[in-house]
XYZ file of N, CA and C in Angstrom:
528
model
N -52.724 -163.823 15.194
C -53.117 -162.567 14.583
C -54.405 -162.790 13.794
N -55.381 -161.972 14.021
C -56.628 -162.097 13.289
C -56.753 -160.976 12.268
N -57.448 -161.279 11.217
C -57.673 -160.305 10.150
C -59.158 -160.044 10.046
N -59.504 -158.800 9.878
C -60.910 -158.431 9.705
C -61.321 -158.683 8.260
N -61.845 -159.873 8.000
C -62.245 -160.212 6.632
C -63.490 -159.453 6.200
N -64.120 -158.720 7.128
C -65.273 -157.916 6.761
C -64.878 -156.562 6.177
N -63.611 -156.198 6.308
C -63.150 -154.922 5.784
C -63.207 -154.913 4.262
N -63.758 -153.846 3.651
C -63.828 -153.783 2.192
C -62.472 -153.937 1.531
N -61.408 -153.453 2.167
C -60.086 -153.553 1.568
C -59.634 -155.003 1.431
N -60.185 -155.896 2.259
C -59.776 -157.294 2.218
C -60.745 -158.171 1.437
N -61.855 -157.596 1.013
C -62.828 -158.346 0.231
C -62.633 -158.023 -1.242
N -63.118 -158.890 -2.080
C -63.024 -158.698 -3.519
C -64.420 -158.692 -4.115
N -64.611 -157.860 -5.103
C -65.865 -157.844 -5.847
C -65.528 -157.856 -7.330
N -66.185 -158.711 -8.059
C -66.013 -158.746 -9.504
C -66.827 -157.604 -10.110
N -66.207 -156.815 -10.973
C -66.907 -155.760 -11.689
C -67.245 -156.325 -13.059
N -68.542 -156.327 -13.367
C -68.975 -156.936 -14.622
C -70.267 -156.309 -15.104
N -70.563 -156.564 -16.361
C -71.823 -156.110 -16.919
C -72.944 -156.989 -16.372
N -74.118 -156.393 -16.186
C -75.246 -157.182 -15.685
C -75.589 -158.301 -16.657
N -76.210 -159.318 -16.118
C -76.679 -160.465 -16.901
C -78.184 -160.589 -16.696
N -78.893 -161.175 -17.642
C -80.348 -161.300 -17.487
C -80.778 -161.934 -16.162
N -80.009 -162.864 -15.647
C -80.384 -163.539 -14.401
C -80.141 -162.683 -13.154
N -79.663 -161.451 -13.321
C -79.376 -160.564 -12.191
C -80.565 -159.714 -11.752
N -81.723 -159.894 -12.344
C -82.853 -158.983 -12.106
C -83.193 -158.835 -10.615
N -83.275 -159.906 -9.878
C -83.662 -159.810 -8.461
C -82.604 -159.057 -7.657
N -81.332 -159.339 -7.915
C -80.269 -158.634 -7.186
C -80.189 -157.172 -7.612
N -80.494 -156.873 -8.867
C -80.523 -155.475 -9.314
C -81.669 -154.720 -8.636
N -82.806 -155.371 -8.512
C -83.940 -154.731 -7.838
C -83.576 -154.401 -6.387
N -82.953 -155.342 -5.698
C -82.544 -155.109 -4.310
C -81.554 -153.952 -4.214
N -80.598 -153.905 -5.131
C -79.630 -152.813 -5.108
C -80.297 -151.484 -5.437
N -81.213 -151.473 -6.388
C -81.912 -150.231 -6.746
C -82.695 -149.682 -5.548
N -83.363 -150.543 -4.830
C -84.105 -150.102 -3.653
C -83.158 -149.572 -2.577
N -82.013 -150.215 -2.410
C -81.009 -149.713 -1.463
C -80.503 -148.342 -1.899
N -80.205 -148.183 -3.179
C -79.719 -146.909 -3.707
C -80.695 -145.784 -3.398
N -81.959 -146.028 -3.660
C -82.984 -145.006 -3.476
C -83.226 -144.690 -2.000
N -83.120 -145.692 -1.139
C -83.276 -145.458 0.296
C -82.093 -144.662 0.851
N -80.897 -144.953 0.372
C -79.680 -144.333 0.881
C -79.456 -142.920 0.324
N -79.795 -142.698 -0.940
C -79.511 -141.414 -1.592
C -80.691 -140.985 -2.461
N -81.805 -140.639 -1.859
C -83.022 -140.382 -2.632
C -82.938 -139.208 -3.605
N -82.056 -138.252 -3.385
C -81.949 -137.109 -4.289
C -81.049 -137.380 -5.498
N -80.308 -138.471 -5.451
C -79.316 -138.732 -6.490
C -79.883 -139.443 -7.719
N -81.074 -139.966 -7.623
C -81.605 -140.787 -8.704
C -82.952 -140.243 -9.170
N -83.397 -140.676 -10.316
C -84.545 -140.050 -10.972
C -85.881 -140.722 -10.709
N -85.982 -141.478 -9.648
C -87.271 -142.051 -9.271
C -87.331 -142.176 -7.761
N -88.528 -142.362 -7.260
C -88.683 -142.539 -5.818
C -88.589 -144.015 -5.475
N -88.327 -144.278 -4.217
C -88.282 -145.661 -3.769
C -89.656 -146.317 -3.937
N -90.724 -145.553 -3.740
C -92.080 -146.099 -3.913
C -92.309 -146.534 -5.363
N -91.880 -145.697 -6.309
C -92.039 -146.061 -7.720
C -91.223 -147.301 -8.064
N -89.996 -147.356 -7.578
C -89.142 -148.512 -7.868
C -89.710 -149.782 -7.240
N -90.199 -149.670 -6.019
C -90.761 -150.848 -5.338
C -92.024 -151.346 -6.028
N -92.757 -150.439 -6.664
C -94.005 -150.812 -7.327
C -93.782 -151.524 -8.665
N -92.588 -151.382 -9.236
C -92.320 -152.055 -10.517
C -92.260 -153.558 -10.314
N -92.768 -154.275 -11.266
C -92.796 -155.746 -11.187
C -91.427 -156.348 -11.477
N -91.279 -157.597 -11.071
C -90.048 -158.325 -11.379
C -89.854 -158.383 -12.894
N -90.925 -158.564 -13.637
C -90.829 -158.630 -15.101
C -90.250 -157.334 -15.671
N -90.624 -156.190 -15.104
C -90.068 -154.916 -15.574
C -88.570 -154.826 -15.284
N -88.167 -155.243 -14.073
C -86.737 -155.257 -13.763
C -86.005 -156.211 -14.693
N -86.563 -157.376 -14.898
C -85.921 -158.378 -15.754
C -85.749 -157.851 -17.178
N -86.749 -157.170 -17.707
C -86.661 -156.631 -19.062
C -85.571 -155.562 -19.143
N -85.514 -154.691 -18.144
C -84.491 -153.638 -18.138
C -83.091 -154.231 -18.037
N -82.912 -155.192 -17.164
C -81.597 -155.823 -17.002
C -81.202 -156.547 -18.280
N -82.126 -157.252 -18.887
C -81.821 -157.955 -20.143
C -81.395 -156.959 -21.219
N -82.088 -155.831 -21.307
C -81.775 -154.820 -22.314
C -80.388 -154.228 -22.103
N -80.027 -153.953 -20.861
C -78.737 -153.317 -20.590
C -77.587 -154.324 -20.486
N -77.880 -155.595 -20.651
C -76.841 -156.624 -20.569
C -76.114 -156.839 -21.892
N -76.562 -156.157 -22.947
C -75.938 -156.341 -24.257
C -76.075 -155.046 -25.063
N -75.285 -154.954 -26.094
C -75.408 -153.832 -27.010
C -74.567 -152.624 -26.643
N -74.629 -151.611 -27.527
C -73.781 -150.431 -27.404
C -74.542 -149.174 -27.009
N -75.861 -149.249 -26.840
C -76.629 -148.047 -26.496
C -76.615 -147.736 -25.011
N -76.777 -148.751 -24.204
C -76.795 -148.552 -22.756
C -76.290 -149.822 -22.077
N -75.647 -149.642 -20.932
C -75.096 -150.785 -20.200
C -75.111 -150.479 -18.718
N -75.262 -151.529 -17.936
C -75.155 -151.414 -16.482
C -74.043 -152.350 -16.016
N -73.228 -151.847 -15.096
C -72.143 -152.628 -14.525
C -72.350 -152.708 -13.014
N -72.039 -153.865 -12.453
C -72.241 -154.090 -11.032
C -70.958 -154.585 -10.380
N -70.880 -154.355 -9.077
C -69.820 -154.911 -8.246
C -70.442 -156.100 -7.517
N -69.931 -157.277 -7.820
C -70.514 -158.524 -7.334
C -69.496 -159.291 -6.492
N -69.641 -159.221 -5.151
C -68.737 -159.985 -4.297
C -69.189 -161.434 -4.087
N -70.251 -161.814 -4.801
C -70.744 -163.181 -4.664
C -71.930 -163.274 -3.745
N -72.811 -162.375 -3.830
C -74.020 -162.323 -3.002
C -74.806 -161.103 -3.420
N -75.084 -160.260 -2.466
C -75.768 -158.997 -2.746
C -74.817 -158.075 -3.502
N -75.306 -157.398 -4.553
C -74.474 -156.439 -5.268
C -74.121 -155.288 -4.332
N -72.902 -154.743 -4.491
C -72.446 -153.672 -3.612
C -72.109 -152.391 -4.370
N -72.318 -152.373 -5.664
C -72.055 -151.169 -6.434
C -72.655 -151.263 -7.816
N -72.838 -150.092 -8.430
C -73.457 -150.005 -9.751
C -72.999 -148.735 -10.457
N -72.850 -148.824 -11.756
C -72.676 -147.647 -12.613
C -73.205 -148.014 -13.988
N -73.960 -147.097 -14.566
C -74.488 -147.305 -15.902
C -73.911 -146.304 -16.871
N -74.043 -146.618 -18.146
C -73.624 -145.703 -19.191
C -74.613 -145.776 -20.339
N -74.825 -144.651 -20.999
C -75.745 -144.613 -22.128
C -75.270 -143.579 -23.141
N -75.699 -143.741 -24.377
C -75.327 -142.788 -25.417
C -75.923 -141.424 -25.090
N -75.218 -140.382 -25.490
C -75.746 -139.024 -25.352
C -76.566 -138.735 -26.607
N -77.824 -138.384 -26.447
C -78.697 -138.243 -27.614
C -78.265 -137.177 -28.611
N -77.579 -136.137 -28.143
C -77.244 -135.045 -29.055
C -75.745 -134.819 -29.226
N -74.927 -135.736 -28.752
C -73.482 -135.532 -28.861
C -72.776 -136.861 -29.141
N -72.387 -137.029 -30.379
C -71.663 -138.250 -30.759
C -70.340 -138.304 -30.003
N -69.924 -139.496 -29.684
C -68.651 -139.667 -29.003
C -68.712 -139.512 -27.499
N -69.923 -139.397 -26.946
C -70.073 -139.161 -25.519
C -70.947 -140.231 -24.868
N -70.489 -140.749 -23.752
C -71.286 -141.636 -22.914
C -71.668 -140.880 -21.650
N -72.949 -140.905 -21.325
C -73.445 -140.306 -20.092
C -73.465 -141.403 -19.024
N -72.789 -141.146 -17.932
C -72.767 -142.090 -16.812
C -73.969 -141.796 -15.928
N -74.638 -142.856 -15.481
C -75.837 -142.673 -14.660
C -75.885 -143.702 -13.536
N -76.678 -143.402 -12.529
C -76.981 -144.318 -11.424
C -75.726 -144.931 -10.792
N -74.786 -144.061 -10.442
C -73.561 -144.526 -9.791
C -73.838 -144.671 -8.298
N -73.440 -145.818 -7.767
C -73.705 -146.076 -6.349
C -72.722 -147.111 -5.826
N -72.233 -146.867 -4.617
C -71.447 -147.849 -3.873
C -72.075 -147.944 -2.493
N -72.394 -149.149 -2.059
C -73.016 -149.354 -0.754
C -72.087 -148.808 0.347
N -72.640 -148.241 1.411
C -71.813 -147.546 2.411
C -70.618 -148.334 2.940
N -70.755 -149.605 3.198
C -69.637 -150.365 3.764
C -68.500 -150.581 2.769
N -68.725 -150.279 1.501
C -67.685 -150.442 0.482
C -67.115 -149.097 0.028
N -67.635 -147.999 0.524
C -67.117 -146.689 0.124
C -65.678 -146.541 0.618
N -64.857 -145.937 -0.204
C -63.455 -145.771 0.139
C -62.598 -146.976 -0.198
N -63.182 -147.991 -0.807
C -62.451 -149.222 -1.116
C -61.834 -149.233 -2.510
N -62.100 -148.191 -3.309
C -61.627 -148.183 -4.694
C -62.663 -148.687 -5.676
N -63.788 -149.148 -5.162
C -64.839 -149.723 -6.007
C -65.419 -148.701 -6.986
N -65.575 -147.458 -6.560
C -66.102 -146.424 -7.446
C -65.238 -146.305 -8.703
N -63.942 -146.227 -8.519
C -63.026 -146.132 -9.663
C -63.105 -147.335 -10.578
N -63.247 -148.510 -10.004
C -63.355 -149.726 -10.813
C -64.637 -149.725 -11.644
N -65.736 -149.291 -11.046
C -66.999 -149.225 -11.783
C -66.905 -148.219 -12.928
N -66.354 -147.038 -12.654
C -66.214 -146.014 -13.691
C -65.262 -146.512 -14.793
N -64.191 -147.193 -14.404
C -63.261 -147.749 -15.404
C -63.960 -148.734 -16.333
N -64.873 -149.529 -15.798
C -65.611 -150.495 -16.620
C -66.525 -149.784 -17.606
N -67.218 -148.731 -17.143
C -68.055 -147.948 -18.051
C -67.176 -147.300 -19.117
N -66.024 -146.777 -18.719
C -65.111 -146.132 -19.667
C -64.623 -147.115 -20.727
N -64.255 -148.331 -20.324
C -63.792 -149.334 -21.286
C -64.898 -149.677 -22.279
N -66.107 -149.847 -21.779
C -67.254 -150.118 -22.656
C -67.477 -148.948 -23.611
N -67.397 -147.725 -23.100
C -67.596 -146.528 -23.912
C -66.570 -146.465 -25.048
N -65.308 -146.700 -24.720
C -64.263 -146.688 -25.754
C -64.517 -147.775 -26.792
N -64.890 -148.965 -26.332
C -65.160 -150.076 -27.258
C -66.320 -149.756 -28.197
N -67.219 -148.886 -27.757
C -68.372 -148.475 -28.571
C -68.059 -147.247 -29.424
N -66.821 -146.765 -29.373
C -66.425 -145.624 -30.180
C -66.767 -144.276 -29.578
N -66.966 -144.251 -28.259
C -67.275 -142.984 -27.582
C -66.123 -142.660 -26.623
N -65.280 -141.683 -26.987
C -64.069 -141.419 -26.203
C -64.221 -140.466 -25.021
N -65.441 -140.039 -24.709
C -65.602 -139.091 -23.603
C -66.762 -139.500 -22.697
N -66.615 -139.177 -21.403
C -67.632 -139.468 -20.388
C -68.174 -138.166 -19.804
N -69.454 -138.175 -19.464
C -70.102 -137.052 -18.793
C -70.959 -137.601 -17.667
N -70.971 -136.890 -16.553
C -71.903 -137.225 -15.473
C -72.377 -135.945 -14.830
N -73.460 -136.052 -14.080
C -74.030 -134.908 -13.377
C -74.092 -135.210 -11.887
N -73.787 -134.188 -11.089
C -73.765 -134.297 -9.635
C -74.604 -133.161 -9.065
N -75.419 -133.459 -8.079
C -76.199 -132.415 -7.423
C -75.236 -131.426 -6.768
N -75.439 -130.143 -7.063
C -74.632 -129.100 -6.436
C -74.801 -129.214 -4.921
N -73.676 -129.259 -4.220
C -73.696 -129.428 -2.771
C -73.334 -130.831 -2.330
N -73.334 -131.794 -3.246
C -72.915 -133.145 -2.907
C -71.389 -133.190 -3.039
N -70.743 -132.573 -2.072
C -69.299 -132.390 -2.136
C -68.526 -133.702 -2.096
N -69.029 -134.688 -1.361
C -68.343 -135.985 -1.306
C -68.256 -136.605 -2.688
N -69.369 -136.621 -3.415
C -69.370 -137.184 -4.769
C -68.503 -136.337 -5.699
N -68.629 -135.029 -5.589
C -67.858 -134.125 -6.437
C -66.353 -134.399 -6.295
N -65.881 -134.474 -5.060
C -64.454 -134.736 -4.815
C -64.050 -136.122 -5.305
N -64.914 -137.111 -5.125
C -64.597 -138.468 -5.588
C -64.438 -138.488 -7.105
N -65.321 -137.805 -7.810
C -65.219 -137.764 -9.269
C -64.000 -136.967 -9.719
N -63.647 -135.920 -8.995
C -62.420 -135.183 -9.314
C -61.206 -136.101 -9.200
N -61.168 -136.914 -8.152
C -60.046 -137.846 -7.977
C -59.967 -138.847 -9.122
N -61.106 -139.102 -9.787
C -61.126 -140.042 -10.908
C -60.890 -139.344 -12.251
N -60.523 -138.066 -12.200
C -60.160 -137.358 -13.415
C -61.259 -136.538 -14.059
N -62.430 -136.476 -13.448
C -63.519 -135.665 -14.002
C -63.268 -134.202 -13.661
N -63.615 -133.327 -14.616
C -63.471 -131.895 -14.413
C -64.833 -131.224 -14.530
N -65.045 -130.268 -13.652
C -66.271 -129.467 -13.674
C -66.265 -128.627 -14.945
N -67.305 -128.740 -15.751
C -67.383 -128.006 -17.020
C -67.894 -126.589 -16.833
N -68.430 -126.288 -15.662
C -69.056 -124.993 -15.437
C -70.523 -124.967 -15.838
N -70.991 -126.025 -16.487
C -72.393 -126.105 -16.911
C -73.239 -126.522 -15.710
N -74.323 -125.784 -15.499
C -75.281 -126.106 -14.450
C -76.632 -126.317 -15.096
N -77.326 -127.360 -14.664
C -78.636 -127.688 -15.235
C -79.614 -127.945 -14.097
N -80.903 -127.703 -14.340
C -81.892 -128.003 -13.307
C -81.953 -129.510 -13.051
N -82.162 -129.881 -11.819
C -82.386 -131.285 -11.484
C -83.646 -131.727 -12.214
N -83.656 -132.897 -12.834
C -84.808 -133.296 -13.651
C -86.101 -133.563 -12.899
N -86.032 -133.805 -11.590
C -87.272 -134.100 -10.860
C -87.512 -133.220 -9.639
N -86.481 -132.505 -9.175
C -86.624 -131.666 -7.986
C -86.224 -130.239 -8.362
N -87.186 -129.383 -8.656
C -86.890 -128.042 -9.162
C -85.985 -127.193 -8.275
N -85.967 -127.428 -6.987
C -85.145 -126.621 -6.078
C -83.650 -126.962 -6.182
N -83.308 -128.070 -6.838
C -81.911 -128.498 -6.926
C -81.323 -128.204 -8.301
N -80.001 -128.056 -8.313
C -79.248 -127.855 -9.544
C -78.172 -128.930 -9.613
N -77.868 -129.366 -10.818
C -76.785 -130.327 -11.015
C -75.666 -129.664 -11.806
N -74.443 -130.122 -11.554
C -73.307 -129.652 -12.320
C -72.801 -130.797 -13.184
N -72.266 -130.450 -14.337
C -71.763 -131.457 -15.262
C -70.239 -131.567 -15.138
N -69.775 -132.811 -15.178
C -68.344 -133.108 -15.127
C -68.014 -134.024 -16.308
N -66.818 -133.833 -16.877
C -66.378 -134.651 -18.021
C -64.954 -135.134 -17.821
N -64.662 -136.206 -18.550
C -63.281 -136.692 -18.634
C -63.191 -137.615 -19.849
N -61.981 -137.867 -20.310
C -61.824 -138.856 -21.391
C -62.190 -140.251 -20.877
N -62.728 -141.047 -21.784
C -63.035 -142.435 -21.429
C -61.736 -143.215 -21.418
């Protein structure tokens, strides 16, 4: 009997906060994210590719510690396969805004999304912020349903997409 060890269900990925030495792997994942889902993130692949390694390294070092912002990755021991970030909400105490959520296509449906969100939630609670907020492009039904399964509720708030005026985002919240 053979087992498909390539199946995401049979592979393991460690979910952890980024480390300063992760800059090159974070850059590779960021470029993959932007190529795969260009409307979901706030920069173009060209802009991300133009940033220097030093810029990536500085960003990763900054988000590897502290309570203001954090990035978490899914690390199966090679190329990163998932990411979720969290940051303080500038005008609402007790709230963490989740950003840049991504799971590489071959790992979708494996439970990795929930694990990444759980890690952001644990960090948020440890920082004294008991609530999570994220935004989803209206019409991205796959993401919307996935976040609903993780306990997020549509608040009814709609906001303009920050970089593409023709798009609207909806806000979803849940307890951390």
